Amino acid sequence: MIKLSCRNTDAMIIGENDGLNLDEEFNNYRERIAEIIVDLNKRKDKPGQWLQWMNLGYNEETVWYVKEFASMVADRFENVLVLGIGGSALGGLALSHALLKPYWNILTPEQRNNFPRLFFMDNIDPDYMNGLLDTLDLKKTLVNVITKSGSTAETMSQYMIIKDRLERELGDDYRKNIVATTDKKLGVLRQLADQEGYKTFVIPDDVGGRFSVFSAVGLLPLALVGVDIEEIMNGIKDMDLALKNTDIHQNIAAQAALVQYLLDTKKGKNISVMMPYSSRLKYISDWYVQLWAESLGKEVNNNNETVYNGQTPVKALGATDQHSQIQLYNEGPNNKVITFIRVENFDTTLEIPKILEYTGIGYLGGKTINDLINAEADSTRVALADYRRPTMTITLPQINGYHLGQLLYMLEVQTAIAGELYNINAFDQPGVEQAKNYTYALMGRAGFEDSARTLQEKLVTV
Ligand code: PA5
């Protein structure tokens, strides 16, 4: 199992001003945490609670259909292209980057065991999109368009461009190159998919975008490139079992949620930094940033009081960002809690040759890069503690589907528990809607004419 250490958030290590009395706080919150865990598990099957993501690890039917489809199309395509944004892209991106061999898309087909290359078009930059479209042979590309609402402007404009090109290149056969992942009934994409007869996968009801990674949203792209998705599911299930434990001393998601909540509300640590020491885990931080920001950043709480809630999440990468952000983290405002992710055993070892022995860098010879990156993680953690900065460390025994299933599920539960502690709704995103509506208005969508007029006035002044 993955492990969590909150030790370096304790006042004994970093002082009373900035640290927590963990024993005392765990005791104070023992009952509240138990209540929250019981309540989340009780509510998870009720419609409208947006907690269906807690059941995704057990969805064997989806795994079966995803695997069956992946094996059917396995040797027909050279590329998989995912169209999606936010929660419809970040989970698949994070997991594929972590689980596929590094530099996957430039490996030879043999090195990829003949699985396709994988691309995510998760933005709408015209230069970048044209760049990718100039490179990809669309005839040999399976396009997985993913959108829960079925109407997101970014994703659907990408879809329109690609559908048009595919149809021109392949005629009626173009349909075989598209697979849609969307709501079972609602949205434009669902309508189109039914009309056109695309293969579809369903994003279950009551699963929000940022909590959808373990539905077909994340699983399908992974299975298409040969990732063992059952291993991921096993990780989720084992973690889910562990996180049903109502004793805070045994529940790492509850510990992490409580520690971040208390550091924010009592000690002014309103920035949450996620810093894995592994390039393969780089996009886990992007996924976490969305999860923490959209879930906890809320204007009003459940009692309708104005609270302007939420820690600001920041992504960092060890060891790279030691040479960019750590100066600030050590000596700047003491307003952050940093979560390190440390990997115990990397898949490979890289030795530093014993050369240049009589120079200032001779001490590195004979060591491994593995030793170096973990020594840097340890030294940074200790240095931050010397500066009285709180840090937590999540340790992954190894980077594989099993442990990543555990990690992402644990972070989802941590977010849900934090939402309860803050007394806000962690599962809506009203703050995203305003700009979305303005975009619809600017682009001339029917029904948004009033917004368009207001917007034109504001665009002059703002
Ligand atoms: O977490 C969320 O709800 C959002 O980030 C959505 O995933 C994002 O806006 C994309 O929405 P959709 O899947 O409807 O295209």
mmCIF file of N, CA and C in Angstrom, residues 62 64-70 72-73 76 142-145 174-182 189-190 192-194 196-202 220 224:
data_model
loop_
_atom_site.group_PDB
_atom_site.id
_atom_site.type_symbol
_atom_site.label_atom_id
_atom_site.label_comp_id
_atom_site.label_asym_id
_atom_site.label_seq_id
_atom_site.Cartn_x
_atom_site.Cartn_y
_atom_site.Cartn_z
ATOM 1 N N THR A 62 -17.806 -2.084 -16.960
ATOM 2 C CA THR A 62 -17.075 -1.103 -17.777
ATOM 3 C C THR A 62 -15.716 -1.659 -18.165
ATOM 4 N N TRP A 64 -14.827 -4.675 -18.560
ATOM 5 C CA TRP A 64 -15.006 -5.727 -19.559
ATOM 6 C C TRP A 64 -15.230 -5.118 -20.940
ATOM 7 N N TYR A 65 -16.167 -4.150 -21.018
ATOM 8 C CA TYR A 65 -16.481 -3.542 -22.322
ATOM 9 C C TYR A 65 -15.296 -2.765 -22.890
ATOM 10 N N VAL A 66 -14.607 -2.064 -21.999
ATOM 11 C CA VAL A 66 -13.442 -1.286 -22.446
ATOM 12 C C VAL A 66 -12.371 -2.227 -22.995
ATOM 13 N N LYS A 67 -12.121 -3.304 -22.269
ATOM 14 C CA LYS A 67 -11.073 -4.242 -22.704
ATOM 15 C C LYS A 67 -11.475 -4.926 -24.020
ATOM 16 N N GLU A 68 -12.751 -5.268 -24.114
ATOM 17 C CA GLU A 68 -13.209 -5.949 -25.322
ATOM 18 C C GLU A 68 -13.048 -5.039 -26.540
ATOM 19 N N PHE A 69 -13.465 -3.774 -26.369
ATOM 20 C CA PHE A 69 -13.342 -2.841 -27.487
ATOM 21 C C PHE A 69 -11.870 -2.627 -27.843
ATOM 22 N N ALA A 70 -11.035 -2.458 -26.806
ATOM 23 C CA ALA A 70 -9.601 -2.219 -27.040
ATOM 24 C C ALA A 70 -8.995 -3.396 -27.810
ATOM 25 N N MET A 72 -10.535 -5.421 -29.801
ATOM 26 C CA MET A 72 -11.086 -5.480 -31.156
ATOM 27 C C MET A 72 -10.377 -4.530 -32.119
ATOM 28 N N VAL A 73 -10.005 -3.348 -31.587
ATOM 29 C CA VAL A 73 -9.437 -2.342 -32.498
ATOM 30 C C VAL A 73 -7.908 -2.288 -32.431
ATOM 31 N N ARG A 76 -5.794 -2.050 -35.551
ATOM 32 C CA ARG A 76 -6.306 -1.261 -36.685
ATOM 33 C C ARG A 76 -5.773 0.166 -36.730
ATOM 34 N N LEU A 142 -7.583 6.509 -34.177
ATOM 35 C CA LEU A 142 -8.864 6.345 -33.493
ATOM 36 C C LEU A 142 -9.078 7.580 -32.626
ATOM 37 N N VAL A 143 -10.194 8.262 -32.835
ATOM 38 C CA VAL A 143 -10.450 9.501 -32.103
ATOM 39 C C VAL A 143 -11.446 9.212 -30.980
ATOM 40 N N ASN A 144 -11.020 9.453 -29.749
ATOM 41 C CA ASN A 144 -11.912 9.258 -28.602
ATOM 42 C C ASN A 144 -12.349 10.636 -28.107
ATOM 43 N N VAL A 145 -13.592 10.994 -28.438
ATOM 44 C CA VAL A 145 -14.078 12.307 -28.005
ATOM 45 C C VAL A 145 -14.797 12.131 -26.672
ATOM 46 N N TYR A 174 -15.775 6.742 -42.026
ATOM 47 C CA TYR A 174 -15.123 7.562 -40.994
ATOM 48 C C TYR A 174 -15.636 7.219 -39.587
ATOM 49 N N ARG A 175 -16.875 6.713 -39.544
ATOM 50 C CA ARG A 175 -17.498 6.439 -38.243
ATOM 51 C C ARG A 175 -16.702 5.430 -37.416
ATOM 52 N N LYS A 176 -16.004 4.548 -38.125
ATOM 53 C CA LYS A 176 -15.232 3.510 -37.408
ATOM 54 C C LYS A 176 -14.028 4.103 -36.685
ATOM 55 N N ASN A 177 -13.711 5.366 -37.020
ATOM 56 C CA ASN A 177 -12.547 6.002 -36.391
ATOM 57 C C ASN A 177 -12.929 6.872 -35.201
ATOM 58 N N ILE A 178 -14.218 6.835 -34.839
ATOM 59 C CA ILE A 178 -14.644 7.695 -33.716
ATOM 60 C C ILE A 178 -15.292 6.858 -32.635
ATOM 61 N N VAL A 179 -14.890 7.104 -31.401
ATOM 62 C CA VAL A 179 -15.574 6.500 -30.261
ATOM 63 C C VAL A 179 -15.860 7.629 -29.268
ATOM 64 N N ALA A 180 -17.106 7.683 -28.808
ATOM 65 C CA ALA A 180 -17.517 8.798 -27.947
ATOM 66 C C ALA A 180 -17.704 8.319 -26.516
ATOM 67 N N THR A 181 -17.228 9.124 -25.564
ATOM 68 C CA THR A 181 -17.459 8.846 -24.143
ATOM 69 C C THR A 181 -18.253 10.018 -23.599
ATOM 70 N N THR A 182 -19.482 9.762 -23.191
ATOM 71 C CA THR A 182 -20.362 10.871 -22.805
ATOM 72 C C THR A 182 -21.499 10.372 -21.915
ATOM 73 N N LEU A 189 -23.410 15.626 -27.945
ATOM 74 C CA LEU A 189 -22.581 14.505 -28.410
ATOM 75 C C LEU A 189 -23.356 13.183 -28.353
ATOM 76 N N ARG A 190 -24.151 13.012 -27.310
ATOM 77 C CA ARG A 190 -24.963 11.785 -27.217
ATOM 78 C C ARG A 190 -25.895 11.685 -28.428
ATOM 79 N N LEU A 192 -25.573 13.143 -31.388
ATOM 80 C CA LEU A 192 -24.803 12.901 -32.617
ATOM 81 C C LEU A 192 -24.337 11.454 -32.689
ATOM 82 N N ALA A 193 -23.859 10.963 -31.560
ATOM 83 C CA ALA A 193 -23.316 9.598 -31.544
ATOM 84 C C ALA A 193 -24.414 8.598 -31.903
ATOM 85 N N ASP A 194 -25.609 8.827 -31.363
ATOM 86 C CA ASP A 194 -26.719 7.924 -31.677
ATOM 87 C C ASP A 194 -27.099 8.009 -33.156
ATOM 88 N N GLU A 196 -25.223 8.993 -35.674
ATOM 89 C CA GLU A 196 -24.154 8.540 -36.564
ATOM 90 C C GLU A 196 -23.796 7.070 -36.350
ATOM 91 N N GLY A 197 -24.252 6.532 -35.223
ATOM 92 C CA GLY A 197 -23.943 5.140 -34.905
ATOM 93 C C GLY A 197 -22.513 4.919 -34.440
ATOM 94 N N TYR A 198 -21.954 5.908 -33.712
ATOM 95 C CA TYR A 198 -20.608 5.712 -33.149
ATOM 96 C C TYR A 198 -20.657 4.695 -32.023
ATOM 97 N N LYS A 199 -19.546 4.036 -31.827
ATOM 98 C CA LYS A 199 -19.382 3.246 -30.603
ATOM 99 C C LYS A 199 -19.333 4.237 -29.443
ATOM 100 N N THR A 200 -20.060 3.958 -28.360
ATOM 101 C CA THR A 200 -20.029 4.909 -27.235
ATOM 102 C C THR A 200 -19.743 4.208 -25.915
ATOM 103 N N PHE A 201 -19.188 4.980 -25.009
ATOM 104 C CA PHE A 201 -19.041 4.560 -23.612
ATOM 105 C C PHE A 201 -19.710 5.625 -22.746
ATOM 106 N N VAL A 202 -20.252 5.160 -21.608
ATOM 107 C CA VAL A 202 -21.074 6.059 -20.789
ATOM 108 C C VAL A 202 -20.290 6.589 -19.592
ATOM 109 N N LEU A 220 -10.604 3.948 -20.958
ATOM 110 C CA LEU A 220 -10.559 3.582 -22.380
ATOM 111 C C LEU A 220 -9.240 3.986 -23.054
ATOM 112 N N LEU A 224 -6.570 1.227 -24.584
ATOM 113 C CA LEU A 224 -6.237 1.253 -26.015
ATOM 114 C C LEU A 224 -4.734 1.218 -26.270
#
